C-alpha cells in the first residue's frame, strides 16, 4: 500500500509540474512603432527582434540621478502595461539589456535615438530629457496586455521635437484639483512629450497659492461662498462653500514631481485683472475699497487692482517674490488679459498715476491701456531682478509690449503675429484651435456642459502654428505651442481628462512632429493604441473619434440634403430614418444618400472592440426649407462657412455657437430673401436666436416679414419690436414668431434687427455684440 501511494504521488507531482510549466508560459506579442506623436525617422531593420521578458535589465550611467529616474520610469511603465518585470542598475552597456546613454551628439537637446536589434535595446539622448522621450517612444510601442512577453522588432528611430516649448495649461482657480490629480495631469503630459505645465493659480473665483506674507489670501481669497449652477447668468447657485489652495511645500513637491519627468512648471498669477479674490482679502488693493466677495459666477469682473495705489505695487512685488522663490522656471506668467478699465477711468489715484507718468491716449492706445502696460512693466522689471522673465496673454500688447516679454497669443493668431513683427518671443495658443474647454462634438446635448465653441480633434490636429504672414526671420520668434483648459464648467478631474484626451495627442503632433510627417488619417489609425495606454492607467477620455461623422450638404437646386457618413477606420455604419435606434440589422451604409422630407436620422458604427455612440440628427421641413436664399447685408462668415443656406437647411442650431449652424451678424442686421420658386400661401414666420451674454451673443431688437411677387416691390405683412436685453434676462435659444393674415408670396424678405451696442451693465459696454439666427421657418 505504501509503495502504491508513493508511485501515485510521483505521478501527481509530474502532472502538476507539467501543468505549472504549461500555465506559466507567456504568450508573446509584437511591438508597434506607429505612435503619437509621430517620430521624425523610423527605419525598420528586418525580421530580427529583442525579447522583452522578466529579468531584462535597464542599465544607466553611474552617478546620474536623472538617468536613474529615467530607468525607474521605464521599469514602471513596462510592468504597468505588460506585466513584464525589468530590473535597473548603473553600469556600462551590455548585450541582453536596455541601455540608456548620453552619447548622442545633436544640436537639439531633446533629440534621441532608439536602436533595437537582436542583442540589445539602446536609447541614446543628447540630454537626460532626450533619453526620457526615447523611453516614451519605447513605452508607447508596447502592447497593452498582462502576462506577456514582447518581441521588440529591430528598428532605428531618430527623433527630435519641432518646438522647444510644448505646453499645456490647467486652470485650478475656477475649480480646484488635489495634488494627486495635478500629478496625474503631469503624467498625462509626459506621455504626450509635453515639457511645460502652465499652472493657472489665481483668478476672480479663487486664490490657490500660499503666500506667507499675506495670510488672508489663504483664509479669505481661497474660498467662495457658493458657485453658479449652469450658465454664467443662470441666477441659480448651489449654496455650498467652495475652496482650496496649495501650500508652498505641496507646490515644491509637485515641482519636483514634474521635474523628474522633464516638465517645467510655469506658474501664473493673473494681474491686474482677474483679481477679485485677492481684493476680497485685501480690499485696499481695489479702486473702490470694496467691499468685495470672491466671485461666485464666471465671466470678467470690472473690479481690478488699483495701479494708482503704492500698496498695490508693493503687494504685486511681494507676491511675485514668493512665487519666484518657489518656482525654478525661467518664466513667470503674469496674465494681463481681460482687464476692464472702467474703474481706472473714474479712480482719482489711477488718474493721478497716469498724469504723473505722462501717459497719453493716441490713435492706437488709451491712457488707461498705457497704465496697464506700466503695471506689466513694473512686474517685469522686478522679476528680472529675480532672474525671471514674464509671459503674458495677448492683451499685454495694449499700451505697448514691455521689453523682453513673451506673448501667449490666445485671441486667434493676430497678437502673436504682431509680437513676432516686433521681435518678441511668442507662444501660439489660439482659442480657435487649442482651447480644450470647447465642445468636441456638435451634439452638445449629449456632452457635459462646456463654455461653448466647437473644437473637434481634426481641427486641433490640422493647426499650423507658423503664420504665413511672418518672414522667415520673424518665424524664429514662434517658440512653441500650448493647449489650454479653462475649468469654469469642469468641476471634477475625470472631466478634465475627458476634455483633454485624446485631443492632447493631436496637440502633441502639432508641437513635436515635423509637419511633413503629419497626416490626419494616419493619426486616426494610431489613436486606438494610445487610447489603450489611457485604459491601462484608468484615465477617462472622449470617444468622438470612434463615432460616425455625419456630413450633410444642403442642395437648394434639387431641394435635398446630401448625406455622407464616415468613420475613423471605415468601420461598418448602420442607420435609421424613423427615429428608432439602429442595430446591425438596420440599413447598412454603402454610399451617400439624400433626404427630402422630415426625418430623424440615427447612425451607429461597429468597431472591433466597441460600438460607437448613436448619433441623432433631426431634420424638419417647412415651406422655406432648401429654397434658395440670399443675404442683403454682410454676415460674420466665420460662424457659418456654408453661408446663408444654414438658415433653411431644416436643422435647428443648438447650444454651441461655433458648429457652423448659426448665421451671425455684428453691427448690422440680418436681412435675407428666400425664393419660394412658386406662389405660396403663408401665414406665419419664425426665427430662432441664440443668446449668451457672456459670449457677446444678444437677442434681436426687432423682426419683420415682407413679401413680393417680383423681388422688387415688397409689402411688409408683420413686424415686432423687442426691448433691449437686461442683465437679469435669461440666456438660451429664443424663438420669435410672427403670425399674419394668409397671403401669397413668391419672395419673402426676413429682417432681424440686431443690438448695435452692448449696454452699460456689460463689461464690454459699447462694443457691437453678435446676433445669431437659425432656422427660418415659414408656414
PDB file of C-alpha atoms in Angstrom, residues 554-561 596-598 619-630 644-652 672-688 703 705-707 740 745-750 773-779:
ATOM      1  CA  UNK A 554     -27.867  71.459 -48.495  1.00  0.00           C
ATOM      2  CA  UNK A 555     -28.770  71.422 -52.190  1.00  0.00           C
ATOM      3  CA  UNK A 556     -31.201  74.268 -52.925  1.00  0.00           C
ATOM      4  CA  UNK A 557     -31.389  73.335 -56.612  1.00  0.00           C
ATOM      5  CA  UNK A 558     -32.744  69.834 -56.085  1.00  0.00           C
ATOM      6  CA  UNK A 559     -34.207  70.633 -52.639  1.00  0.00           C
ATOM      7  CA  UNK A 560     -32.457  67.783 -50.843  1.00  0.00           C
ATOM      8  CA  UNK A 561     -29.857  67.232 -48.158  1.00  0.00           C
ATOM      9  CA  UNK A 596     -36.132  65.300 -48.986  1.00  0.00           C
ATOM     10  CA  UNK A 597     -38.595  65.248 -46.081  1.00  0.00           C
ATOM     11  CA  UNK A 598     -38.759  65.461 -42.292  1.00  0.00           C
ATOM     12  CA  UNK A 619     -34.471  67.327 -39.922  1.00  0.00           C
ATOM     13  CA  UNK A 620     -37.729  69.282 -40.039  1.00  0.00           C
ATOM     14  CA  UNK A 621     -39.034  70.556 -43.371  1.00  0.00           C
ATOM     15  CA  UNK A 622     -41.178  73.677 -43.693  1.00  0.00           C
ATOM     16  CA  UNK A 623     -42.084  75.804 -46.709  1.00  0.00           C
ATOM     17  CA  UNK A 624     -38.708  77.624 -46.615  1.00  0.00           C
ATOM     18  CA  UNK A 625     -36.578  74.502 -46.306  1.00  0.00           C
ATOM     19  CA  UNK A 626     -33.929  74.129 -49.009  1.00  0.00           C
ATOM     20  CA  UNK A 627     -35.225  77.088 -51.004  1.00  0.00           C
ATOM     21  CA  UNK A 628     -32.629  79.471 -52.475  1.00  0.00           C
ATOM     22  CA  UNK A 629     -31.705  82.222 -50.032  1.00  0.00           C
ATOM     23  CA  UNK A 630     -29.523  85.333 -50.339  1.00  0.00           C
ATOM     24  CA  UNK A 644     -26.871  81.639 -45.708  1.00  0.00           C
ATOM     25  CA  UNK A 645     -28.120  78.172 -46.650  1.00  0.00           C
ATOM     26  CA  UNK A 646     -27.827  77.254 -42.940  1.00  0.00           C
ATOM     27  CA  UNK A 647     -30.941  79.375 -42.424  1.00  0.00           C
ATOM     28  CA  UNK A 648     -33.049  76.949 -44.482  1.00  0.00           C
ATOM     29  CA  UNK A 649     -31.332  73.552 -44.159  1.00  0.00           C
ATOM     30  CA  UNK A 650     -34.027  72.004 -41.974  1.00  0.00           C
ATOM     31  CA  UNK A 651     -31.757  71.694 -38.915  1.00  0.00           C
ATOM     32  CA  UNK A 652     -32.004  73.907 -35.864  1.00  0.00           C
ATOM     33  CA  UNK A 672     -32.421  87.542 -46.067  1.00  0.00           C
ATOM     34  CA  UNK A 673     -34.582  86.936 -49.137  1.00  0.00           C
ATOM     35  CA  UNK A 674     -35.986  83.445 -49.709  1.00  0.00           C
ATOM     36  CA  UNK A 675     -37.058  82.496 -53.235  1.00  0.00           C
ATOM     37  CA  UNK A 676     -40.110  80.276 -52.817  1.00  0.00           C
ATOM     38  CA  UNK A 677     -39.860  79.466 -56.589  1.00  0.00           C
ATOM     39  CA  UNK A 678     -43.635  79.473 -56.889  1.00  0.00           C
ATOM     40  CA  UNK A 679     -46.514  81.440 -55.485  1.00  0.00           C
ATOM     41  CA  UNK A 680     -47.026  80.149 -51.959  1.00  0.00           C
ATOM     42  CA  UNK A 681     -49.646  80.895 -49.313  1.00  0.00           C
ATOM     43  CA  UNK A 682     -48.065  81.851 -45.990  1.00  0.00           C
ATOM     44  CA  UNK A 683     -49.482  82.896 -42.620  1.00  0.00           C
ATOM     45  CA  UNK A 684     -46.569  82.681 -40.151  1.00  0.00           C
ATOM     46  CA  UNK A 685     -42.817  83.089 -39.874  1.00  0.00           C
ATOM     47  CA  UNK A 686     -40.402  82.360 -37.059  1.00  0.00           C
ATOM     48  CA  UNK A 687     -36.692  82.529 -36.330  1.00  0.00           C
ATOM     49  CA  UNK A 688     -34.507  81.272 -33.502  1.00  0.00           C
ATOM     50  CA  UNK A 703     -38.292  91.112 -36.503  1.00  0.00           C
ATOM     51  CA  UNK A 705     -41.601  89.832 -42.693  1.00  0.00           C
ATOM     52  CA  UNK A 706     -42.210  91.292 -46.162  1.00  0.00           C
ATOM     53  CA  UNK A 707     -43.491  89.542 -49.270  1.00  0.00           C
ATOM     54  CA  UNK A 740     -50.314  87.360 -40.174  1.00  0.00           C
ATOM     55  CA  UNK A 745     -45.684  85.250 -51.835  1.00  0.00           C
ATOM     56  CA  UNK A 746     -43.029  84.206 -54.321  1.00  0.00           C
ATOM     57  CA  UNK A 747     -40.260  86.012 -52.429  1.00  0.00           C
ATOM     58  CA  UNK A 748     -40.064  86.509 -48.665  1.00  0.00           C
ATOM     59  CA  UNK A 749     -37.808  89.051 -47.004  1.00  0.00           C
ATOM     60  CA  UNK A 750     -36.904  88.301 -43.403  1.00  0.00           C
ATOM     61  CA  UNK A 773     -30.024  83.351 -36.158  1.00  0.00           C
ATOM     62  CA  UNK A 774     -31.234  79.900 -37.227  1.00  0.00           C
ATOM     63  CA  UNK A 775     -33.620  78.487 -38.515  1.00  0.00           C
ATOM     64  CA  UNK A 776     -36.083  80.491 -40.682  1.00  0.00           C
ATOM     65  CA  UNK A 777     -39.430  78.715 -40.626  1.00  0.00           C
ATOM     66  CA  UNK A 778     -42.289  79.685 -42.974  1.00  0.00           C
ATOM     67  CA  UNK A 779     -45.758  78.117 -42.843  1.00  0.00           C
TER      68      UNK A 779
END
